[in-house]
Amino acid sequence: MHIGQVAARTELSLRTIRHYDEVGLVRPSARSQGGFRLYTETDVARLMVIRRMKPLGFTLEEMGELLAITDRLDDSGTPALEAAEREHLLARLGRFEQATRERCEALRTQLSRAEEFAADLQRRAGQLTGGTA
């Protein structure tokens, strides 16, 4: 896929996708003869991981770390991981899972407060205009 198709599928801007390439998070799997970036479904899946991590406040470094962990755990082209390394990677993955749950809860709290604020404003506007909000 060309970068425009990837941008449409991931809802990320071309600039953002290029930036992720520049910082090494998601490199295109190939280049066309003209030098255009070409992406695979695997590349798109990696971009979707990043897109989902971004609103949770993960840094680019953390995103890269998680991708490296999952790459290592998923890599079928290498001999089986030693038990100790696999356990270490799974523990790191578990920390990301825990951090994700905590950040989701924090966002739920923020959203709840924002909704309360919106309801308060609606009531005030109704009171000030004589409406029945």
Short mmCIF file of N, CA and C in Angstrom, two decimals:
data_model
loop_
_atom_site.label_atom_id
_atom_site.label_comp_id
_atom_site.label_asym_id
_atom_site.label_seq_id
_atom_site.Cartn_x
_atom_site.Cartn_y
_atom_site.Cartn_z
N MET A 1 0.84 -1.18 0.00
CA MET A 1 0.00 0.00 0.00
C MET A 1 0.88 1.24 0.00
N HIS A 2 0.42 2.25 -0.68
CA HIS A 2 1.11 3.54 -0.65
C HIS A 2 0.70 4.28 0.61
N ILE A 3 1.46 5.27 0.97
CA ILE A 3 1.26 5.99 2.23
C ILE A 3 -0.13 6.63 2.31
N GLY A 4 -0.67 7.10 1.19
CA GLY A 4 -2.00 7.70 1.20
C GLY A 4 -3.07 6.69 1.60
N GLN A 5 -2.94 5.47 1.11
CA GLN A 5 -3.89 4.42 1.48
C GLN A 5 -3.76 4.09 2.97
N VAL A 6 -2.54 4.05 3.44
CA VAL A 6 -2.30 3.76 4.86
C VAL A 6 -2.87 4.88 5.73
N ALA A 7 -2.68 6.10 5.31
CA ALA A 7 -3.22 7.24 6.06
C ALA A 7 -4.74 7.16 6.15
N ALA A 8 -5.38 6.81 5.05
CA ALA A 8 -6.84 6.69 5.06
C ALA A 8 -7.29 5.56 5.99
N ARG A 9 -6.59 4.44 5.97
CA ARG A 9 -6.99 3.30 6.80
C ARG A 9 -6.73 3.53 8.27
N THR A 10 -5.66 4.23 8.59
CA THR A 10 -5.29 4.41 10.00
C THR A 10 -5.80 5.71 10.59
N GLU A 11 -6.27 6.61 9.73
CA GLU A 11 -6.70 7.94 10.15
C GLU A 11 -5.55 8.72 10.77
N LEU A 12 -4.34 8.46 10.29
CA LEU A 12 -3.16 9.23 10.67
C LEU A 12 -2.77 10.09 9.48
N SER A 13 -2.17 11.22 9.76
CA SER A 13 -1.75 12.10 8.66
C SER A 13 -0.50 11.54 7.99
N LEU A 14 -0.29 11.96 6.76
CA LEU A 14 0.93 11.57 6.04
C LEU A 14 2.16 12.00 6.84
N ARG A 15 2.08 13.20 7.37
CA ARG A 15 3.20 13.73 8.14
C ARG A 15 3.51 12.86 9.35
N THR A 16 2.47 12.43 10.04
CA THR A 16 2.65 11.58 11.21
C THR A 16 3.28 10.25 10.83
N ILE A 17 2.79 9.65 9.77
CA ILE A 17 3.33 8.36 9.32
C ILE A 17 4.80 8.52 8.92
N ARG A 18 5.11 9.59 8.23
CA ARG A 18 6.52 9.85 7.86
C ARG A 18 7.38 10.04 9.11
N HIS A 19 6.83 10.74 10.10
CA HIS A 19 7.56 10.96 11.35
C HIS A 19 7.85 9.63 12.04
N TYR A 20 6.87 8.75 12.10
CA TYR A 20 7.08 7.45 12.72
C TYR A 20 8.15 6.66 11.98
N ASP A 21 8.24 6.84 10.66
CA ASP A 21 9.31 6.22 9.88
C ASP A 21 10.65 6.83 10.28
N GLU A 22 10.70 8.15 10.35
CA GLU A 22 11.96 8.85 10.66
C GLU A 22 12.51 8.47 12.03
N VAL A 23 11.62 8.27 13.01
CA VAL A 23 12.07 7.93 14.36
C VAL A 23 12.22 6.42 14.55
N GLY A 24 11.91 5.65 13.52
CA GLY A 24 12.12 4.21 13.55
C GLY A 24 11.02 3.38 14.17
N LEU A 25 9.85 3.96 14.41
CA LEU A 25 8.75 3.19 14.99
C LEU A 25 8.14 2.23 13.97
N VAL A 26 7.83 2.74 12.80
CA VAL A 26 7.24 1.92 11.75
C VAL A 26 7.90 2.30 10.43
N ARG A 27 8.76 1.44 10.01
CA ARG A 27 9.43 1.65 8.72
C ARG A 27 8.62 0.93 7.65
N PRO A 28 8.47 1.55 6.48
CA PRO A 28 7.77 0.85 5.40
C PRO A 28 8.51 -0.43 5.04
N SER A 29 7.78 -1.45 4.68
CA SER A 29 8.40 -2.73 4.36
C SER A 29 9.20 -2.69 3.06
N ALA A 30 8.86 -1.74 2.20
CA ALA A 30 9.55 -1.65 0.91
C ALA A 30 9.44 -0.23 0.37
N ARG A 31 10.14 -0.02 -0.71
CA ARG A 31 10.08 1.24 -1.45
C ARG A 31 9.83 0.89 -2.91
N SER A 32 9.04 1.71 -3.57
CA SER A 32 8.82 1.51 -5.00
C SER A 32 10.07 1.92 -5.76
N GLN A 33 10.10 1.64 -7.04
CA GLN A 33 11.25 2.03 -7.86
C GLN A 33 11.43 3.54 -7.82
N GLY A 34 10.34 4.27 -7.65
CA GLY A 34 10.40 5.72 -7.57
C GLY A 34 10.74 6.23 -6.17
N GLY A 35 10.94 5.32 -5.22
CA GLY A 35 11.31 5.72 -3.87
C GLY A 35 10.13 5.94 -2.94
N PHE A 36 8.92 5.64 -3.38
CA PHE A 36 7.74 5.83 -2.52
C PHE A 36 7.66 4.72 -1.48
N ARG A 37 7.22 5.10 -0.30
CA ARG A 37 7.07 4.13 0.78
C ARG A 37 5.95 3.15 0.42
N LEU A 38 6.19 1.88 0.71
CA LEU A 38 5.19 0.83 0.50
C LEU A 38 5.00 0.08 1.81
N TYR A 39 3.75 -0.06 2.22
CA TYR A 39 3.43 -0.65 3.51
C TYR A 39 2.65 -1.95 3.34
N THR A 40 2.82 -2.84 4.29
CA THR A 40 2.09 -4.11 4.33
C THR A 40 1.00 -4.04 5.41
N GLU A 41 0.20 -5.08 5.48
CA GLU A 41 -0.82 -5.17 6.53
C GLU A 41 -0.15 -5.17 7.91
N THR A 42 1.01 -5.80 8.02
CA THR A 42 1.74 -5.81 9.29
C THR A 42 2.15 -4.39 9.68
N ASP A 43 2.59 -3.60 8.71
CA ASP A 43 2.96 -2.21 8.99
C ASP A 43 1.74 -1.42 9.47
N VAL A 44 0.60 -1.66 8.83
CA VAL A 44 -0.64 -0.97 9.22
C VAL A 44 -1.02 -1.37 10.65
N ALA A 45 -0.87 -2.65 10.97
CA ALA A 45 -1.19 -3.12 12.33
C ALA A 45 -0.29 -2.43 13.36
N ARG A 46 0.98 -2.24 13.04
CA ARG A 46 1.90 -1.54 13.94
C ARG A 46 1.46 -0.09 14.12
N LEU A 47 1.07 0.55 13.04
CA LEU A 47 0.59 1.94 13.12
C LEU A 47 -0.66 2.03 13.98
N MET A 48 -1.52 1.03 13.90
CA MET A 48 -2.73 1.04 14.71
C MET A 48 -2.40 0.89 16.20
N VAL A 49 -1.38 0.11 16.52
CA VAL A 49 -0.94 0.00 17.92
C VAL A 49 -0.53 1.38 18.42
N ILE A 50 0.27 2.06 17.62
CA ILE A 50 0.74 3.40 17.99
C ILE A 50 -0.43 4.36 18.12
N ARG A 51 -1.35 4.30 17.16
CA ARG A 51 -2.50 5.20 17.20
C ARG A 51 -3.32 4.99 18.47
N ARG A 52 -3.41 3.76 18.92
CA ARG A 52 -4.17 3.47 20.13
C ARG A 52 -3.42 3.87 21.39
N MET A 53 -2.11 3.87 21.34
CA MET A 53 -1.31 4.23 22.51
C MET A 53 -1.24 5.74 22.70
N LYS A 54 -1.29 6.47 21.61
CA LYS A 54 -1.08 7.92 21.66
C LYS A 54 -2.06 8.64 22.60
N PRO A 55 -3.37 8.40 22.51
CA PRO A 55 -4.28 9.13 23.42
C PRO A 55 -4.12 8.75 24.89
N LEU A 56 -3.41 7.65 25.14
CA LEU A 56 -3.18 7.23 26.51
C LEU A 56 -1.91 7.86 27.09
N GLY A 57 -1.25 8.68 26.29
CA GLY A 57 -0.10 9.42 26.78
C GLY A 57 1.21 8.66 26.77
N PHE A 58 1.29 7.55 26.07
CA PHE A 58 2.56 6.83 25.98
C PHE A 58 3.51 7.64 25.11
N THR A 59 4.79 7.61 25.49
CA THR A 59 5.81 8.32 24.72
C THR A 59 6.21 7.50 23.50
N LEU A 60 6.90 8.15 22.58
CA LEU A 60 7.41 7.44 21.41
C LEU A 60 8.35 6.31 21.85
N GLU A 61 9.14 6.56 22.88
CA GLU A 61 10.05 5.54 23.38
C GLU A 61 9.27 4.34 23.93
N GLU A 62 8.20 4.62 24.67
CA GLU A 62 7.38 3.52 25.20
C GLU A 62 6.71 2.76 24.07
N MET A 63 6.25 3.47 23.06
CA MET A 63 5.64 2.81 21.91
C MET A 63 6.65 1.87 21.24
N GLY A 64 7.85 2.37 21.06
CA GLY A 64 8.91 1.56 20.46
C GLY A 64 9.23 0.34 21.31
N GLU A 65 9.26 0.54 22.63
CA GLU A 65 9.54 -0.57 23.53
C GLU A 65 8.47 -1.65 23.42
N LEU A 66 7.20 -1.24 23.42
CA LEU A 66 6.12 -2.21 23.32
C LEU A 66 6.19 -2.95 21.98
N LEU A 67 6.44 -2.23 20.90
CA LEU A 67 6.55 -2.88 19.60
C LEU A 67 7.71 -3.87 19.58
N ALA A 68 8.81 -3.51 20.21
CA ALA A 68 9.96 -4.42 20.26
C ALA A 68 9.62 -5.69 21.06
N ILE A 69 8.89 -5.52 22.14
CA ILE A 69 8.47 -6.66 22.95
C ILE A 69 7.59 -7.59 22.15
N THR A 70 6.57 -7.02 21.53
CA THR A 70 5.63 -7.87 20.77
C THR A 70 6.31 -8.48 19.54
N ASP A 71 7.22 -7.73 18.92
CA ASP A 71 7.96 -8.30 17.79
C ASP A 71 8.74 -9.53 18.24
N ARG A 72 9.42 -9.39 19.36
CA ARG A 72 10.25 -10.49 19.86
C ARG A 72 9.40 -11.69 20.24
N LEU A 73 8.26 -11.45 20.88
CA LEU A 73 7.38 -12.55 21.27
C LEU A 73 6.73 -13.20 20.06
N ASP A 74 6.44 -12.41 19.02
CA ASP A 74 5.75 -12.92 17.84
C ASP A 74 6.68 -13.48 16.77
N ASP A 75 7.98 -13.22 16.90
CA ASP A 75 8.92 -13.57 15.83
C ASP A 75 9.02 -15.09 15.67
N SER A 76 8.40 -15.58 14.60
CA SER A 76 8.43 -17.02 14.35
C SER A 76 9.66 -17.42 13.55
N GLY A 77 10.43 -16.44 13.07
CA GLY A 77 11.60 -16.74 12.27
C GLY A 77 12.84 -17.04 13.09
N THR A 78 12.75 -16.91 14.41
CA THR A 78 13.91 -17.19 15.25
C THR A 78 13.61 -18.42 16.09
N PRO A 79 14.67 -19.07 16.58
CA PRO A 79 14.45 -20.22 17.47
C PRO A 79 13.61 -19.80 18.68
N ALA A 80 13.01 -20.76 19.29
CA ALA A 80 12.16 -20.49 20.46
C ALA A 80 12.92 -19.69 21.51
N LEU A 81 12.21 -18.77 22.12
CA LEU A 81 12.82 -17.97 23.19
C LEU A 81 13.16 -18.86 24.37
N GLU A 82 14.25 -18.52 25.01
CA GLU A 82 14.55 -19.21 26.26
C GLU A 82 13.47 -18.83 27.27
N ALA A 83 13.22 -19.72 28.18
CA ALA A 83 12.15 -19.51 29.16
C ALA A 83 12.35 -18.21 29.93
N ALA A 84 13.57 -17.92 30.32
CA ALA A 84 13.83 -16.71 31.12
C ALA A 84 13.55 -15.45 30.31
N GLU A 85 13.97 -15.45 29.04
CA GLU A 85 13.72 -14.27 28.20
C GLU A 85 12.23 -14.10 27.95
N ARG A 86 11.55 -15.20 27.65
CA ARG A 86 10.10 -15.14 27.42
C ARG A 86 9.39 -14.60 28.66
N GLU A 87 9.78 -15.09 29.83
CA GLU A 87 9.16 -14.64 31.08
C GLU A 87 9.41 -13.14 31.29
N HIS A 88 10.63 -12.70 31.00
CA HIS A 88 10.97 -11.28 31.14
C HIS A 88 10.13 -10.43 30.19
N LEU A 89 10.00 -10.87 28.94
CA LEU A 89 9.20 -10.11 27.96
C LEU A 89 7.73 -10.08 28.35
N LEU A 90 7.23 -11.21 28.82
CA LEU A 90 5.83 -11.26 29.25
C LEU A 90 5.58 -10.36 30.45
N ALA A 91 6.55 -10.27 31.34
CA ALA A 91 6.42 -9.37 32.51
C ALA A 91 6.37 -7.92 32.04
N ARG A 92 7.24 -7.58 31.10
CA ARG A 92 7.23 -6.21 30.56
C ARG A 92 5.90 -5.93 29.85
N LEU A 93 5.41 -6.90 29.10
CA LEU A 93 4.11 -6.74 28.44
C LEU A 93 3.00 -6.54 29.47
N GLY A 94 3.08 -7.28 30.56
CA GLY A 94 2.10 -7.13 31.64
C GLY A 94 2.12 -5.74 32.25
N ARG A 95 3.32 -5.14 32.36
CA ARG A 95 3.40 -3.77 32.89
C ARG A 95 2.72 -2.79 31.93
N PHE A 96 2.87 -3.01 30.63
CA PHE A 96 2.17 -2.16 29.67
C PHE A 96 0.66 -2.34 29.78
N GLU A 97 0.24 -3.57 29.96
CA GLU A 97 -1.19 -3.83 30.12
C GLU A 97 -1.74 -3.11 31.35
N GLN A 98 -1.02 -3.20 32.46
CA GLN A 98 -1.44 -2.52 33.69
C GLN A 98 -1.47 -1.01 33.51
N ALA A 99 -0.42 -0.47 32.89
CA ALA A 99 -0.37 0.98 32.65
C ALA A 99 -1.53 1.41 31.75
N THR A 100 -1.86 0.59 30.78
CA THR A 100 -2.97 0.91 29.88
C THR A 100 -4.28 0.93 30.64
N ARG A 101 -4.51 -0.06 31.49
CA ARG A 101 -5.74 -0.07 32.29
C ARG A 101 -5.83 1.16 33.18
N GLU A 102 -4.72 1.52 33.82
CA GLU A 102 -4.72 2.69 34.70
C GLU A 102 -4.99 3.97 33.91
N ARG A 103 -4.39 4.09 32.75
CA ARG A 103 -4.59 5.29 31.94
C ARG A 103 -6.01 5.36 31.38
N CYS A 104 -6.58 4.21 31.06
CA CYS A 104 -7.98 4.20 30.61
C CYS A 104 -8.90 4.66 31.74
N GLU A 105 -8.64 4.20 32.93
CA GLU A 105 -9.45 4.62 34.08
C GLU A 105 -9.32 6.12 34.32
N ALA A 106 -8.12 6.64 34.19
CA ALA A 106 -7.92 8.09 34.36
C ALA A 106 -8.69 8.86 33.29
N LEU A 107 -8.70 8.34 32.07
CA LEU A 107 -9.47 9.00 31.02
C LEU A 107 -10.97 8.93 31.29
N ARG A 108 -11.44 7.80 31.81
CA ARG A 108 -12.86 7.69 32.16
C ARG A 108 -13.23 8.74 33.21
N THR A 109 -12.36 8.93 34.18
CA THR A 109 -12.59 9.93 35.22
C THR A 109 -12.63 11.33 34.61
N GLN A 110 -11.68 11.63 33.74
CA GLN A 110 -11.66 12.93 33.07
C GLN A 110 -12.93 13.14 32.25
N LEU A 111 -13.35 12.11 31.53
CA LEU A 111 -14.55 12.22 30.70
C LEU A 111 -15.78 12.45 31.58
N SER A 112 -15.86 11.75 32.68
CA SER A 112 -16.99 11.92 33.59
C SER A 112 -17.06 13.36 34.10
N ARG A 113 -15.90 13.91 34.47
CA ARG A 113 -15.87 15.30 34.95
C ARG A 113 -16.24 16.27 33.83
N ALA A 114 -15.78 15.99 32.63
CA ALA A 114 -16.11 16.86 31.49
C ALA A 114 -17.61 16.82 31.21
N GLU A 115 -18.21 15.63 31.30
CA GLU A 115 -19.65 15.50 31.07
C GLU A 115 -20.45 16.22 32.16
N GLU A 116 -19.98 16.14 33.40
CA GLU A 116 -20.63 16.88 34.50
C GLU A 116 -20.57 18.38 34.23
N PHE A 117 -19.42 18.84 33.79
CA PHE A 117 -19.24 20.26 33.48
C PHE A 117 -20.17 20.69 32.35
N ALA A 118 -20.26 19.88 31.31
CA ALA A 118 -21.15 20.20 30.19
C ALA A 118 -22.61 20.25 30.64
N ALA A 119 -23.00 19.33 31.52
CA ALA A 119 -24.37 19.34 32.04
C ALA A 119 -24.61 20.57 32.90
N ASP A 120 -23.63 20.97 33.71
CA ASP A 120 -23.76 22.19 34.51
C ASP A 120 -23.94 23.42 33.62
N LEU A 121 -23.14 23.51 32.58
CA LEU A 121 -23.26 24.64 31.65
C LEU A 121 -24.62 24.66 30.97
N GLN A 122 -25.11 23.50 30.61
CA GLN A 122 -26.42 23.42 29.97
C GLN A 122 -27.52 23.88 30.93
N ARG A 123 -27.43 23.46 32.20
CA ARG A 123 -28.42 23.89 33.19
C ARG A 123 -28.36 25.41 33.39
N ARG A 124 -27.15 25.95 33.52
CA ARG A 124 -26.99 27.40 33.70
C ARG A 124 -27.54 28.17 32.52
N ALA A 125 -27.23 27.70 31.34
CA ALA A 125 -27.72 28.40 30.14
C ALA A 125 -29.23 28.37 30.12
N GLY A 126 -29.80 27.24 30.52
CA GLY A 126 -31.27 27.15 30.56
C GLY A 126 -31.87 28.06 31.59
N GLN A 127 -31.23 28.18 32.75
CA GLN A 127 -31.71 29.06 33.80
C GLN A 127 -31.62 30.52 33.38
N LEU A 128 -30.52 30.88 32.72
CA LEU A 128 -30.30 32.27 32.33
C LEU A 128 -31.19 32.69 31.17
N THR A 129 -31.58 31.75 30.35
CA THR A 129 -32.43 32.10 29.20
C THR A 129 -33.89 31.80 29.47
N GLY A 130 -34.16 31.27 30.65
CA GLY A 130 -35.55 30.97 31.00
C GLY A 130 -36.03 29.65 30.44
N GLY A 131 -35.11 28.86 29.94
CA GLY A 131 -35.45 27.55 29.40
C GLY A 131 -35.60 26.53 30.50
N THR A 132 -35.89 25.33 30.11
CA THR A 132 -36.08 24.26 31.08
C THR A 132 -35.01 23.19 30.89
N ALA A 133 -33.78 23.58 30.92
CA ALA A 133 -32.69 22.63 30.70
C ALA A 133 -32.41 21.83 31.95
#
